[in-house]
Amino acid sequence: MNENLIAQTHQKFRNAEHILIVSHVRPDGDAVGSMLGLGLALQEIDKDVHMVLADGVPTQFNFLSGVNQIRRKAEGQLDLIVAVDCADMERIGSALAGDSVVDINIDHHISNTQFAELNLVDVEAVATGAILAENLPALGLSFTLPVVEALLTGLLTDSQGFRTLNMNSNTLRVAADLIDKGADLPELYTRALVNRSFEAVRYWGAGLSHVNFENRIIWTSLSLKDRKAAGYSGRDDADLINLLSTIDGIDAAVIFIEQDLEKVKVSWRSRAGLDVSQIAAQFGGGGHTAASGAMVSGTLEEVEARVIETTYNAFMKVSL
Ligand SMILES: [Mn+2]
């Protein structure tokens, strides 16, 4: 990370009193972890920190210290706005007023639009939590146990337990440093990645009962009806996409999750090195080379047909 950029960010943290931290809608472990890692560290130097996620915290991350401070709307006096793990302004959702200006953008998405005054974007980083872990001291901040636990949770979830294609020895060194500072790896690994509810598995069952596999692409869908029948309370796929992406002989996995009002959330995972963020971008989404998503208008059937065709064509172009 550029030293000058870090110095300017440090200066902004020093001068600010009331700091707002936001992250993306449908937050994952890195959104929650990097928000808490930075937020709790700023509280240690007596800053008034507001942490806001438009969709709140997914229950699986309730074990992290400080989650009870995270609100759904920004309130009160603020003099610095920081976005973590957000590729663009739109992903922040309703956590910010429409005319807000973001001062600092700390992220690792390849699709990042550099929307802030200071953009600390490292697309090689496996997680935003890793960027923070590497730069916290240079930002004048220190590691407490809740901070290292939050940051390691971000690393673990975005790397799916240290196994995504962008993993390297440096990321393991960053993780090892966090463990040396007190983070309990087996405990965090189990809580963030292994534990799941019975309802989630019933929901998986619905998706797995009509899974498709053609042209090295595996895909399935989850309807509102499936969600209701399973008693699953989230609006996501309960990580079923990560199970699909483990199946032998695939180049890509795609999942379609029906939302309200003819909207379908689509997630892609790639195993062949193909950049699925470019396919997601064609549908107004984005993300990483190996993992991307988009929100697409239409019925489940329409969106499924359109997206699978586009995904297939993108793969054909690459293999020709
Ligand atoms: Mn991330």
PDB file of C-alpha atoms and ligand atoms in Angstrom:
ATOM      1  CA  MET A   1       0.000   0.000   0.000  1.00  0.00           C
ATOM      2  CA  ASN A   2       1.228   3.475  -0.958  1.00  0.00           C
ATOM      3  CA  GLU A   3       2.878   5.096   2.081  1.00  0.00           C
ATOM      4  CA  ASN A   4       1.644   8.555   1.227  1.00  0.00           C
ATOM      5  CA  LEU A   5      -1.945   7.319   1.085  1.00  0.00           C
ATOM      6  CA  ILE A   6      -1.534   5.655   4.482  1.00  0.00           C
ATOM      7  CA  ALA A   7      -0.054   8.862   5.928  1.00  0.00           C
ATOM      8  CA  GLN A   8      -2.957  10.931   4.605  1.00  0.00           C
ATOM      9  CA  THR A   9      -5.451   8.445   6.043  1.00  0.00           C
ATOM     10  CA  HIS A  10      -3.644   8.519   9.378  1.00  0.00           C
ATOM     11  CA  GLN A  11      -3.913  12.320   9.339  1.00  0.00           C
ATOM     12  CA  LYS A  12      -7.648  12.166   8.662  1.00  0.00           C
ATOM     13  CA  PHE A  13      -8.204   9.718  11.512  1.00  0.00           C
ATOM     14  CA  ARG A  14      -6.175  11.967  13.823  1.00  0.00           C
ATOM     15  CA  ASN A  15      -8.163  15.089  12.932  1.00  0.00           C
ATOM     16  CA  ALA A  16     -11.619  13.535  13.057  1.00  0.00           C
ATOM     17  CA  GLU A  17     -13.692  13.172  16.183  1.00  0.00           C
ATOM     18  CA  HIS A  18     -16.923  11.577  14.969  1.00  0.00           C
ATOM     19  CA  ILE A  19     -16.198   8.791  12.481  1.00  0.00           C
ATOM     20  CA  LEU A  20     -18.765   6.809  10.533  1.00  0.00           C
ATOM     21  CA  ILE A  21     -17.838   3.397   9.134  1.00  0.00           C
ATOM     22  CA  VAL A  22     -20.093   1.747   6.559  1.00  0.00           C
ATOM     23  CA  SER A  23     -19.861  -1.421   4.491  1.00  0.00           C
ATOM     24  CA  HIS A  24     -21.909  -3.244   1.891  1.00  0.00           C
ATOM     25  CA  VAL A  25     -25.478  -4.521   1.770  1.00  0.00           C
ATOM     26  CA  ARG A  26     -25.942  -8.249   2.458  1.00  0.00           C
ATOM     27  CA  PRO A  27     -22.757  -8.105   4.545  1.00  0.00           C
ATOM     28  CA  ASP A  28     -20.357 -11.045   4.723  1.00  0.00           C
ATOM     29  CA  GLY A  29     -17.701 -11.884   7.297  1.00  0.00           C
ATOM     30  CA  ASP A  30     -15.214  -9.462   5.785  1.00  0.00           C
ATOM     31  CA  ALA A  31     -17.707  -6.580   5.767  1.00  0.00           C
ATOM     32  CA  VAL A  32     -18.538  -7.142   9.446  1.00  0.00           C
ATOM     33  CA  GLY A  33     -14.962  -8.070  10.413  1.00  0.00           C
ATOM     34  CA  SER A  34     -13.229  -5.144   8.729  1.00  0.00           C
ATOM     35  CA  MET A  35     -15.851  -2.716  10.082  1.00  0.00           C
ATOM     36  CA  LEU A  36     -15.364  -3.967  13.642  1.00  0.00           C
ATOM     37  CA  GLY A  37     -11.585  -4.262  13.304  1.00  0.00           C
ATOM     38  CA  LEU A  38     -11.260  -0.629  12.252  1.00  0.00           C
ATOM     39  CA  GLY A  39     -14.097   0.680  14.432  1.00  0.00           C
ATOM     40  CA  LEU A  40     -12.957  -0.898  17.690  1.00  0.00           C
ATOM     41  CA  ALA A  41      -9.342   0.166  17.021  1.00  0.00           C
ATOM     42  CA  LEU A  42     -10.501   3.778  16.493  1.00  0.00           C
ATOM     43  CA  GLN A  43     -12.468   3.627  19.761  1.00  0.00           C
ATOM     44  CA  GLU A  44      -9.214   2.694  21.509  1.00  0.00           C
ATOM     45  CA  ILE A  45      -7.828   6.128  20.550  1.00  0.00           C
ATOM     46  CA  ASP A  46     -10.996   7.763  21.922  1.00  0.00           C
ATOM     47  CA  LYS A  47     -12.807   8.450  18.666  1.00  0.00           C
ATOM     48  CA  ASP A  48     -16.586   8.568  18.610  1.00  0.00           C
ATOM     49  CA  VAL A  49     -17.222   5.720  16.165  1.00  0.00           C
ATOM     50  CA  HIS A  50     -20.531   4.974  14.430  1.00  0.00           C
ATOM     51  CA  MET A  51     -20.761   1.645  12.605  1.00  0.00           C
ATOM     52  CA  VAL A  52     -23.633   1.179  10.143  1.00  0.00           C
ATOM     53  CA  LEU A  53     -24.720  -1.739   7.948  1.00  0.00           C
ATOM     54  CA  ALA A  54     -27.915  -1.170   5.932  1.00  0.00           C
ATOM     55  CA  ASP A  55     -28.920  -4.822   6.375  1.00  0.00           C
ATOM     56  CA  GLY A  56     -27.654  -5.323   9.926  1.00  0.00           C
ATOM     57  CA  VAL A  57     -25.357  -8.155  11.016  1.00  0.00           C
ATOM     58  CA  PRO A  58     -26.018 -11.762   9.865  1.00  0.00           C
ATOM     59  CA  THR A  59     -26.647 -13.826  13.017  1.00  0.00           C
ATOM     60  CA  GLN A  60     -23.666 -16.095  12.361  1.00  0.00           C
ATOM     61  CA  PHE A  61     -21.338 -13.192  13.240  1.00  0.00           C
ATOM     62  CA  ASN A  62     -23.080 -12.288  16.502  1.00  0.00           C
ATOM     63  CA  PHE A  63     -20.178 -13.894  18.380  1.00  0.00           C
ATOM     64  CA  LEU A  64     -17.844 -11.011  17.496  1.00  0.00           C
ATOM     65  CA  SER A  65     -17.264  -8.368  20.172  1.00  0.00           C
ATOM     66  CA  GLY A  66     -18.844  -5.049  19.311  1.00  0.00           C
ATOM     67  CA  VAL A  67     -21.581  -6.278  16.926  1.00  0.00           C
ATOM     68  CA  ASN A  68     -24.191  -4.790  19.266  1.00  0.00           C
ATOM     69  CA  GLN A  69     -22.846  -1.329  18.348  1.00  0.00           C
ATOM     70  CA  ILE A  70     -23.652  -1.778  14.645  1.00  0.00           C
ATOM     71  CA  ARG A  71     -26.744   0.172  13.549  1.00  0.00           C
ATOM     72  CA  ARG A  72     -28.784   0.206  10.324  1.00  0.00           C
ATOM     73  CA  LYS A  73     -28.846   3.996   9.871  1.00  0.00           C
ATOM     74  CA  ALA A  74     -26.294   6.752  10.391  1.00  0.00           C
ATOM     75  CA  GLU A  75     -27.244   9.289  13.047  1.00  0.00           C
ATOM     76  CA  GLY A  76     -25.737  12.301  14.757  1.00  0.00           C
ATOM     77  CA  GLN A  77     -22.799  14.518  13.997  1.00  0.00           C
ATOM     78  CA  LEU A  78     -20.111  13.060  11.744  1.00  0.00           C
ATOM     79  CA  ASP A  79     -16.900  14.461  10.380  1.00  0.00           C
ATOM     80  CA  LEU A  80     -15.375  11.516   8.549  1.00  0.00           C
ATOM     81  CA  ILE A  81     -16.967   8.738   6.499  1.00  0.00           C
ATOM     82  CA  VAL A  82     -15.075   5.506   5.853  1.00  0.00           C
ATOM     83  CA  ALA A  83     -16.319   2.660   3.632  1.00  0.00           C
ATOM     84  CA  VAL A  84     -14.765  -0.773   4.118  1.00  0.00           C
ATOM     85  CA  ASP A  85     -15.049  -3.752   1.732  1.00  0.00           C
ATOM     86  CA  CYS A  86     -17.285  -1.758  -0.659  1.00  0.00           C
ATOM     87  CA  ALA A  87     -16.615  -1.804  -4.399  1.00  0.00           C
ATOM     88  CA  ASP A  88     -18.856   1.179  -5.132  1.00  0.00           C
ATOM     89  CA  MET A  89     -21.219   3.703  -3.527  1.00  0.00           C
ATOM     90  CA  GLU A  90     -24.309   1.752  -4.532  1.00  0.00           C
ATOM     91  CA  ARG A  91     -23.214  -1.268  -2.483  1.00  0.00           C
ATOM     92  CA  ILE A  92     -23.414   0.862   0.675  1.00  0.00           C
ATOM     93  CA  GLY A  93     -27.196   0.907   0.276  1.00  0.00           C
ATOM     94  CA  SER A  94     -29.351   2.942   2.625  1.00  0.00           C
ATOM     95  CA  ALA A  95     -26.657   3.187   5.318  1.00  0.00           C
ATOM     96  CA  LEU A  96     -25.733   6.608   3.926  1.00  0.00           C
ATOM     97  CA  ALA A  97     -27.833   9.584   2.819  1.00  0.00           C
ATOM     98  CA  GLY A  98     -27.853   9.949  -0.970  1.00  0.00           C
ATOM     99  CA  ASP A  99     -25.702  13.087  -1.040  1.00  0.00           C
ATOM    100  CA  SER A 100     -23.003  11.769   1.286  1.00  0.00           C
ATOM    101  CA  VAL A 101     -19.364  11.985   0.270  1.00  0.00           C
ATOM    102  CA  VAL A 102     -17.123   9.138   1.356  1.00  0.00           C
ATOM    103  CA  ASP A 103     -13.716  10.296   2.599  1.00  0.00           C
ATOM    104  CA  ILE A 104     -11.895   6.977   2.793  1.00  0.00           C
ATOM    105  CA  ASN A 105     -12.453   3.778   0.808  1.00  0.00           C
ATOM    106  CA  ILE A 106     -10.606   0.679   2.064  1.00  0.00           C
ATOM    107  CA  ASP A 107     -11.236  -2.312  -0.198  1.00  0.00           C
ATOM    108  CA  HIS A 108      -9.895  -5.200  -2.271  1.00  0.00           C
ATOM    109  CA  HIS A 109     -12.549  -5.681  -4.996  1.00  0.00           C
ATOM    110  CA  ILE A 110     -11.231  -5.696  -8.550  1.00  0.00           C
ATOM    111  CA  SER A 111     -14.361  -3.738  -9.538  1.00  0.00           C
ATOM    112  CA  ASN A 112     -13.685  -0.890  -7.058  1.00  0.00           C
ATOM    113  CA  THR A 113     -14.659   2.462  -8.584  1.00  0.00           C
ATOM    114  CA  GLN A 114     -12.277   4.607  -6.448  1.00  0.00           C
ATOM    115  CA  PHE A 115     -15.307   6.572  -5.208  1.00  0.00           C
ATOM    116  CA  ALA A 116     -13.723   8.291  -2.198  1.00  0.00           C
ATOM    117  CA  GLU A 117     -11.238  11.068  -1.654  1.00  0.00           C
ATOM    118  CA  LEU A 118      -8.635   8.570  -0.407  1.00  0.00           C
ATOM    119  CA  ASN A 119      -8.800   5.104  -1.956  1.00  0.00           C
ATOM    120  CA  LEU A 120      -6.833   2.400  -0.153  1.00  0.00           C
ATOM    121  CA  VAL A 121      -7.588  -0.327  -2.660  1.00  0.00           C
ATOM    122  CA  ASP A 122      -5.435  -3.436  -2.972  1.00  0.00           C
ATOM    123  CA  VAL A 123      -6.983  -5.945  -5.361  1.00  0.00           C
ATOM    124  CA  GLU A 124      -4.335  -8.536  -4.482  1.00  0.00           C
ATOM    125  CA  ALA A 125      -5.443  -8.629  -0.845  1.00  0.00           C
ATOM    126  CA  VAL A 126      -7.533 -11.666   0.017  1.00  0.00           C
ATOM    127  CA  ALA A 127      -9.763  -9.577   2.318  1.00  0.00           C
ATOM    128  CA  THR A 128     -10.243  -5.994   3.450  1.00  0.00           C
ATOM    129  CA  GLY A 129      -9.414  -7.390   6.890  1.00  0.00           C
ATOM    130  CA  ALA A 130      -5.943  -8.279   5.559  1.00  0.00           C
ATOM    131  CA  ILE A 131      -5.345  -4.706   4.307  1.00  0.00           C
ATOM    132  CA  LEU A 132      -6.271  -3.396   7.754  1.00  0.00           C
ATOM    133  CA  ALA A 133      -4.178  -6.016   9.584  1.00  0.00           C
ATOM    134  CA  GLU A 134      -1.118  -5.002   7.564  1.00  0.00           C
ATOM    135  CA  ASN A 135      -1.599  -1.255   7.971  1.00  0.00           C
ATOM    136  CA  LEU A 136      -3.154  -0.715  11.386  1.00  0.00           C
ATOM    137  CA  PRO A 137       0.086   0.366  13.136  1.00  0.00           C
ATOM    138  CA  ALA A 138       0.923   2.785  10.289  1.00  0.00           C
ATOM    139  CA  LEU A 139      -2.546   4.281  10.763  1.00  0.00           C
ATOM    140  CA  GLY A 140      -1.749   4.946  14.424  1.00  0.00           C
ATOM    141  CA  LEU A 141      -4.001   2.146  15.625  1.00  0.00           C
ATOM    142  CA  SER A 142      -3.326  -0.916  17.716  1.00  0.00           C
ATOM    143  CA  PHE A 143      -4.465  -4.505  18.000  1.00  0.00           C
ATOM    144  CA  THR A 144      -6.714  -5.514  20.880  1.00  0.00           C
ATOM    145  CA  LEU A 145      -8.160  -9.036  21.083  1.00  0.00           C
ATOM    146  CA  PRO A 146     -11.586  -8.010  19.649  1.00  0.00           C
ATOM    147  CA  VAL A 147      -9.774  -6.250  16.785  1.00  0.00           C
ATOM    148  CA  VAL A 148      -7.644  -9.278  15.827  1.00  0.00           C
ATOM    149  CA  GLU A 149     -10.654 -11.610  16.083  1.00  0.00           C
ATOM    150  CA  ALA A 150     -12.699  -9.373  13.771  1.00  0.00           C
ATOM    151  CA  LEU A 151      -9.902  -9.043  11.209  1.00  0.00           C
ATOM    152  CA  LEU A 152      -9.090 -12.772  11.172  1.00  0.00           C
ATOM    153  CA  THR A 153     -12.806 -13.501  10.646  1.00  0.00           C
ATOM    154  CA  GLY A 154     -12.641 -11.322   7.516  1.00  0.00           C
ATOM    155  CA  LEU A 155      -9.593 -13.211   6.224  1.00  0.00           C
ATOM    156  CA  LEU A 156     -11.151 -16.594   6.967  1.00  0.00           C
ATOM    157  CA  THR A 157     -14.517 -15.930   5.362  1.00  0.00           C
ATOM    158  CA  ASP A 158     -13.299 -14.194   2.183  1.00  0.00           C
ATOM    159  CA  SER A 159     -10.664 -16.902   1.605  1.00  0.00           C
ATOM    160  CA  GLN A 160     -13.198 -19.659   2.445  1.00  0.00           C
ATOM    161  CA  GLY A 161     -10.791 -20.978   5.022  1.00  0.00           C
ATOM    162  CA  PHE A 162      -7.538 -20.150   3.184  1.00  0.00           C
ATOM    163  CA  ARG A 163      -8.373 -21.945  -0.039  1.00  0.00           C
ATOM    164  CA  THR A 164      -9.361 -19.349  -2.674  1.00  0.00           C
ATOM    165  CA  LEU A 165      -7.105 -18.950  -5.731  1.00  0.00           C
ATOM    166  CA  ASN A 166      -5.792 -15.595  -4.497  1.00  0.00           C
ATOM    167  CA  MET A 167      -4.309 -17.165  -1.327  1.00  0.00           C
ATOM    168  CA  ASN A 168      -0.563 -16.800  -0.879  1.00  0.00           C
ATOM    169  CA  SER A 169       2.088 -17.122   1.803  1.00  0.00           C
ATOM    170  CA  ASN A 170       1.826 -13.449   2.719  1.00  0.00           C
ATOM    171  CA  THR A 171      -1.840 -13.855   3.652  1.00  0.00           C
ATOM    172  CA  LEU A 172      -0.894 -16.765   5.906  1.00  0.00           C
ATOM    173  CA  ARG A 173       1.785 -14.575   7.532  1.00  0.00           C
ATOM    174  CA  VAL A 174      -0.816 -11.871   8.167  1.00  0.00           C
ATOM    175  CA  ALA A 175      -3.105 -14.526   9.672  1.00  0.00           C
ATOM    176  CA  ALA A 176      -0.236 -15.942  11.745  1.00  0.00           C
ATOM    177  CA  ASP A 177       0.437 -12.463  13.136  1.00  0.00           C
ATOM    178  CA  LEU A 178      -3.209 -12.174  14.181  1.00  0.00           C
ATOM    179  CA  ILE A 179      -2.971 -15.592  15.870  1.00  0.00           C
ATOM    180  CA  ASP A 180       0.215 -14.458  17.667  1.00  0.00           C
ATOM    181  CA  LYS A 181      -1.765 -11.460  18.900  1.00  0.00           C
ATOM    182  CA  GLY A 182      -4.314 -13.768  20.504  1.00  0.00           C
ATOM    183  CA  ALA A 183      -6.894 -14.793  17.885  1.00  0.00           C
ATOM    184  CA  ASP A 184      -8.119 -18.374  18.403  1.00  0.00           C
ATOM    185  CA  LEU A 185      -7.964 -19.880  14.894  1.00  0.00           C
ATOM    186  CA  PRO A 186      -9.910 -23.144  15.456  1.00  0.00           C
ATOM    187  CA  GLU A 187     -12.636 -21.315  17.361  1.00  0.00           C
ATOM    188  CA  LEU A 188     -13.059 -18.541  14.755  1.00  0.00           C
ATOM    189  CA  TYR A 189     -12.815 -21.023  11.883  1.00  0.00           C
ATOM    190  CA  THR A 190     -15.619 -23.147  13.319  1.00  0.00           C
ATOM    191  CA  ARG A 191     -17.878 -20.219  14.181  1.00  0.00           C
ATOM    192  CA  ALA A 192     -17.394 -18.319  10.931  1.00  0.00           C
ATOM    193  CA  LEU A 193     -17.217 -21.153   8.408  1.00  0.00           C
ATOM    194  CA  VAL A 194     -18.276 -24.539   9.741  1.00  0.00           C
ATOM    195  CA  ASN A 195     -21.334 -24.087  11.974  1.00  0.00           C
ATOM    196  CA  ARG A 196     -24.688 -23.942  10.232  1.00  0.00           C
ATOM    197  CA  SER A 197     -28.319 -24.253  11.204  1.00  0.00           C
ATOM    198  CA  PHE A 198     -30.660 -27.168  10.524  1.00  0.00           C
ATOM    199  CA  GLU A 199     -32.894 -24.760   8.562  1.00  0.00           C
ATOM    200  CA  ALA A 200     -29.962 -23.875   6.292  1.00  0.00           C
ATOM    201  CA  VAL A 201     -29.380 -27.543   5.460  1.00  0.00           C
ATOM    202  CA  ARG A 202     -33.104 -28.068   4.712  1.00  0.00           C
ATOM    203  CA  TYR A 203     -32.892 -25.028   2.398  1.00  0.00           C
ATOM    204  CA  TRP A 204     -29.851 -26.581   0.685  1.00  0.00           C
ATOM    205  CA  GLY A 205     -31.913 -29.728   0.177  1.00  0.00           C
ATOM    206  CA  ALA A 206     -34.433 -27.761  -1.890  1.00  0.00           C
ATOM    207  CA  GLY A 207     -31.696 -26.322  -4.096  1.00  0.00           C
ATOM    208  CA  LEU A 208     -29.877 -29.648  -4.453  1.00  0.00           C
ATOM    209  CA  SER A 209     -33.057 -31.475  -5.475  1.00  0.00           C
ATOM    210  CA  HIS A 210     -33.046 -29.711  -8.871  1.00  0.00           C
ATOM    211  CA  VAL A 211     -29.377 -28.987  -9.494  1.00  0.00           C
ATOM    212  CA  ASN A 212     -28.236 -28.746 -13.157  1.00  0.00           C
ATOM    213  CA  PHE A 213     -24.857 -29.636 -14.659  1.00  0.00           C
ATOM    214  CA  GLU A 214     -24.112 -28.861 -18.325  1.00  0.00           C
ATOM    215  CA  ASN A 215     -21.023 -27.700 -20.230  1.00  0.00           C
ATOM    216  CA  ARG A 216     -18.942 -27.756 -17.028  1.00  0.00           C
ATOM    217  CA  ILE A 217     -21.296 -25.232 -15.399  1.00  0.00           C
ATOM    218  CA  ILE A 218     -23.268 -26.288 -12.332  1.00  0.00           C
ATOM    219  CA  TRP A 219     -26.243 -24.257 -11.187  1.00  0.00           C
ATOM    220  CA  THR A 220     -29.433 -24.297  -9.169  1.00  0.00           C
ATOM    221  CA  SER A 221     -32.052 -21.932  -7.818  1.00  0.00           C
ATOM    222  CA  LEU A 222     -33.677 -21.188  -4.482  1.00  0.00           C
ATOM    223  CA  SER A 223     -37.203 -19.774  -4.572  1.00  0.00           C
ATOM    224  CA  LEU A 224     -39.076 -17.785  -1.936  1.00  0.00           C
ATOM    225  CA  LYS A 225     -41.184 -20.926  -1.502  1.00  0.00           C
ATOM    226  CA  ASP A 226     -38.067 -23.026  -0.795  1.00  0.00           C
ATOM    227  CA  ARG A 227     -36.963 -20.502   1.799  1.00  0.00           C
ATOM    228  CA  LYS A 228     -40.315 -20.512   3.527  1.00  0.00           C
ATOM    229  CA  ALA A 229     -40.662 -24.312   3.485  1.00  0.00           C
ATOM    230  CA  ALA A 230     -37.201 -24.688   5.031  1.00  0.00           C
ATOM    231  CA  GLY A 231     -37.866 -22.025   7.653  1.00  0.00           C
ATOM    232  CA  TYR A 232     -34.650 -20.266   6.647  1.00  0.00           C
ATOM    233  CA  SER A 233     -34.664 -16.625   7.737  1.00  0.00           C
ATOM    234  CA  GLY A 234     -31.838 -15.170   5.591  1.00  0.00           C
ATOM    235  CA  ARG A 235     -32.302 -13.718   2.102  1.00  0.00           C
ATOM    236  CA  ASP A 236     -29.162 -15.414   0.831  1.00  0.00           C
ATOM    237  CA  ASP A 237     -28.243 -18.930  -0.327  1.00  0.00           C
ATOM    238  CA  ALA A 238     -26.937 -20.106   3.083  1.00  0.00           C
ATOM    239  CA  ASP A 239     -23.581 -20.602   1.279  1.00  0.00           C
ATOM    240  CA  LEU A 240     -24.932 -23.374  -0.935  1.00  0.00           C
ATOM    241  CA  ILE A 241     -22.821 -21.867  -3.745  1.00  0.00           C
ATOM    242  CA  ASN A 242     -19.692 -22.885  -1.868  1.00  0.00           C
ATOM    243  CA  LEU A 243     -20.877 -26.506  -1.782  1.00  0.00           C
ATOM    244  CA  LEU A 244     -21.705 -26.445  -5.530  1.00  0.00           C
ATOM    245  CA  SER A 245     -18.253 -25.070  -6.292  1.00  0.00           C
ATOM    246  CA  THR A 246     -16.595 -28.132  -4.692  1.00  0.00           C
ATOM    247  CA  ILE A 247     -18.061 -30.566  -7.248  1.00  0.00           C
ATOM    248  CA  ASP A 248     -15.577 -32.330  -9.543  1.00  0.00           C
ATOM    249  CA  GLY A 249     -15.380 -31.352 -13.199  1.00  0.00           C
ATOM    250  CA  ILE A 250     -16.853 -27.862 -13.014  1.00  0.00           C
ATOM    251  CA  ASP A 251     -15.470 -24.586 -14.334  1.00  0.00           C
ATOM    252  CA  ALA A 252     -18.139 -22.463 -12.696  1.00  0.00           C
ATOM    253  CA  ALA A 253     -21.002 -22.654 -10.236  1.00  0.00           C
ATOM    254  CA  VAL A 254     -23.968 -20.282 -10.353  1.00  0.00           C
ATOM    255  CA  ILE A 255     -26.865 -19.890  -7.947  1.00  0.00           C
ATOM    256  CA  PHE A 256     -30.121 -17.963  -8.315  1.00  0.00           C
ATOM    257  CA  ILE A 257     -31.881 -16.727  -5.203  1.00  0.00           C
ATOM    258  CA  GLU A 258     -35.366 -15.320  -5.667  1.00  0.00           C
ATOM    259  CA  GLN A 259     -35.914 -12.015  -3.841  1.00  0.00           C
ATOM    260  CA  ASP A 260     -39.145 -10.035  -3.589  1.00  0.00           C
ATOM    261  CA  LEU A 261     -40.548  -8.016  -6.519  1.00  0.00           C
ATOM    262  CA  GLU A 262     -39.189  -9.980  -9.492  1.00  0.00           C
ATOM    263  CA  LYS A 263     -35.595  -9.638  -8.445  1.00  0.00           C
ATOM    264  CA  VAL A 264     -33.096 -12.465  -8.420  1.00  0.00           C
ATOM    265  CA  LYS A 265     -29.767 -12.447  -6.653  1.00  0.00           C
ATOM    266  CA  VAL A 266     -27.150 -14.283  -8.709  1.00  0.00           C
ATOM    267  CA  SER A 267     -23.806 -15.553  -7.398  1.00  0.00           C
ATOM    268  CA  TRP A 268     -20.966 -16.973  -9.465  1.00  0.00           C
ATOM    269  CA  ARG A 269     -17.935 -18.985  -8.438  1.00  0.00           C
ATOM    270  CA  SER A 270     -15.188 -19.797 -10.902  1.00  0.00           C
ATOM    271  CA  ARG A 271     -12.634 -22.562 -10.656  1.00  0.00           C
ATOM    272  CA  ALA A 272     -11.039 -22.294 -14.070  1.00  0.00           C
ATOM    273  CA  GLY A 273      -9.391 -18.916 -13.569  1.00  0.00           C
ATOM    274  CA  LEU A 274     -12.117 -17.211 -15.643  1.00  0.00           C
ATOM    275  CA  ASP A 275     -12.974 -13.739 -14.383  1.00  0.00           C
ATOM    276  CA  VAL A 276     -16.623 -14.045 -13.318  1.00  0.00           C
ATOM    277  CA  SER A 277     -16.658 -10.405 -12.143  1.00  0.00           C
ATOM    278  CA  GLN A 278     -16.830  -9.466 -15.855  1.00  0.00           C
ATOM    279  CA  ILE A 279     -19.903 -11.649 -16.346  1.00  0.00           C
ATOM    280  CA  ALA A 280     -21.467 -10.163 -13.196  1.00  0.00           C
ATOM    281  CA  ALA A 281     -20.695  -6.667 -14.527  1.00  0.00           C
ATOM    282  CA  GLN A 282     -22.812  -7.393 -17.618  1.00  0.00           C
ATOM    283  CA  PHE A 283     -25.728  -7.776 -15.195  1.00  0.00           C
ATOM    284  CA  GLY A 284     -24.904  -4.653 -13.183  1.00  0.00           C
ATOM    285  CA  GLY A 285     -22.967  -6.499 -10.472  1.00  0.00           C
ATOM    286  CA  GLY A 286     -19.335  -7.095  -9.671  1.00  0.00           C
ATOM    287  CA  GLY A 287     -16.954  -8.705  -7.240  1.00  0.00           C
ATOM    288  CA  HIS A 288     -13.797 -10.759  -7.562  1.00  0.00           C
ATOM    289  CA  THR A 289     -12.258 -12.902 -10.307  1.00  0.00           C
ATOM    290  CA  ALA A 290     -13.337 -16.124  -8.606  1.00  0.00           C
ATOM    291  CA  ALA A 291     -16.472 -14.959  -6.779  1.00  0.00           C
ATOM    292  CA  SER A 292     -18.993 -12.379  -7.946  1.00  0.00           C
ATOM    293  CA  GLY A 293     -22.632 -11.450  -7.704  1.00  0.00           C
ATOM    294  CA  ALA A 294     -25.399  -9.333  -9.189  1.00  0.00           C
ATOM    295  CA  MET A 295     -29.034  -8.420  -8.540  1.00  0.00           C
ATOM    296  CA  VAL A 296     -30.999  -9.043 -11.738  1.00  0.00           C
ATOM    297  CA  SER A 297     -34.600  -8.053 -12.545  1.00  0.00           C
ATOM    298  CA  GLY A 298     -36.977 -10.718 -13.839  1.00  0.00           C
ATOM    299  CA  THR A 299     -38.560 -13.970 -12.765  1.00  0.00           C
ATOM    300  CA  LEU A 300     -36.404 -16.820 -11.523  1.00  0.00           C
ATOM    301  CA  GLU A 301     -36.842 -18.743 -14.815  1.00  0.00           C
ATOM    302  CA  GLU A 302     -36.067 -15.750 -17.074  1.00  0.00           C
ATOM    303  CA  VAL A 303     -32.986 -14.709 -15.131  1.00  0.00           C
ATOM    304  CA  GLU A 304     -31.712 -18.290 -14.942  1.00  0.00           C
ATOM    305  CA  ALA A 305     -31.959 -18.771 -18.725  1.00  0.00           C
ATOM    306  CA  ARG A 306     -30.308 -15.424 -19.523  1.00  0.00           C
ATOM    307  CA  VAL A 307     -27.479 -15.739 -17.035  1.00  0.00           C
ATOM    308  CA  ILE A 308     -26.578 -19.337 -17.874  1.00  0.00           C
ATOM    309  CA  GLU A 309     -26.420 -18.500 -21.579  1.00  0.00           C
ATOM    310  CA  THR A 310     -24.194 -15.475 -20.955  1.00  0.00           C
ATOM    311  CA  THR A 311     -21.963 -17.438 -18.595  1.00  0.00           C
ATOM    312  CA  TYR A 312     -21.643 -20.269 -21.110  1.00  0.00           C
ATOM    313  CA  ASN A 313     -20.773 -17.840 -23.927  1.00  0.00           C
ATOM    314  CA  ALA A 314     -18.135 -16.138 -21.772  1.00  0.00           C
ATOM    315  CA  PHE A 315     -16.501 -19.502 -21.117  1.00  0.00           C
ATOM    316  CA  MET A 316     -16.622 -20.470 -24.798  1.00  0.00           C
ATOM    317  CA  LYS A 317     -14.880 -17.241 -25.763  1.00  0.00           C
ATOM    318  CA  VAL A 318     -12.082 -17.950 -23.324  1.00  0.00           C
ATOM    319  CA  SER A 319     -11.542 -21.574 -24.374  1.00  0.00           C
ATOM    320  CA  LEU A 320     -11.529 -20.840 -28.145  1.00  0.00           C
TER     321      LEU A 320
HETATM  322 MN    MN B   1     -14.071  -8.668   1.243  1.00  0.00          MN
END
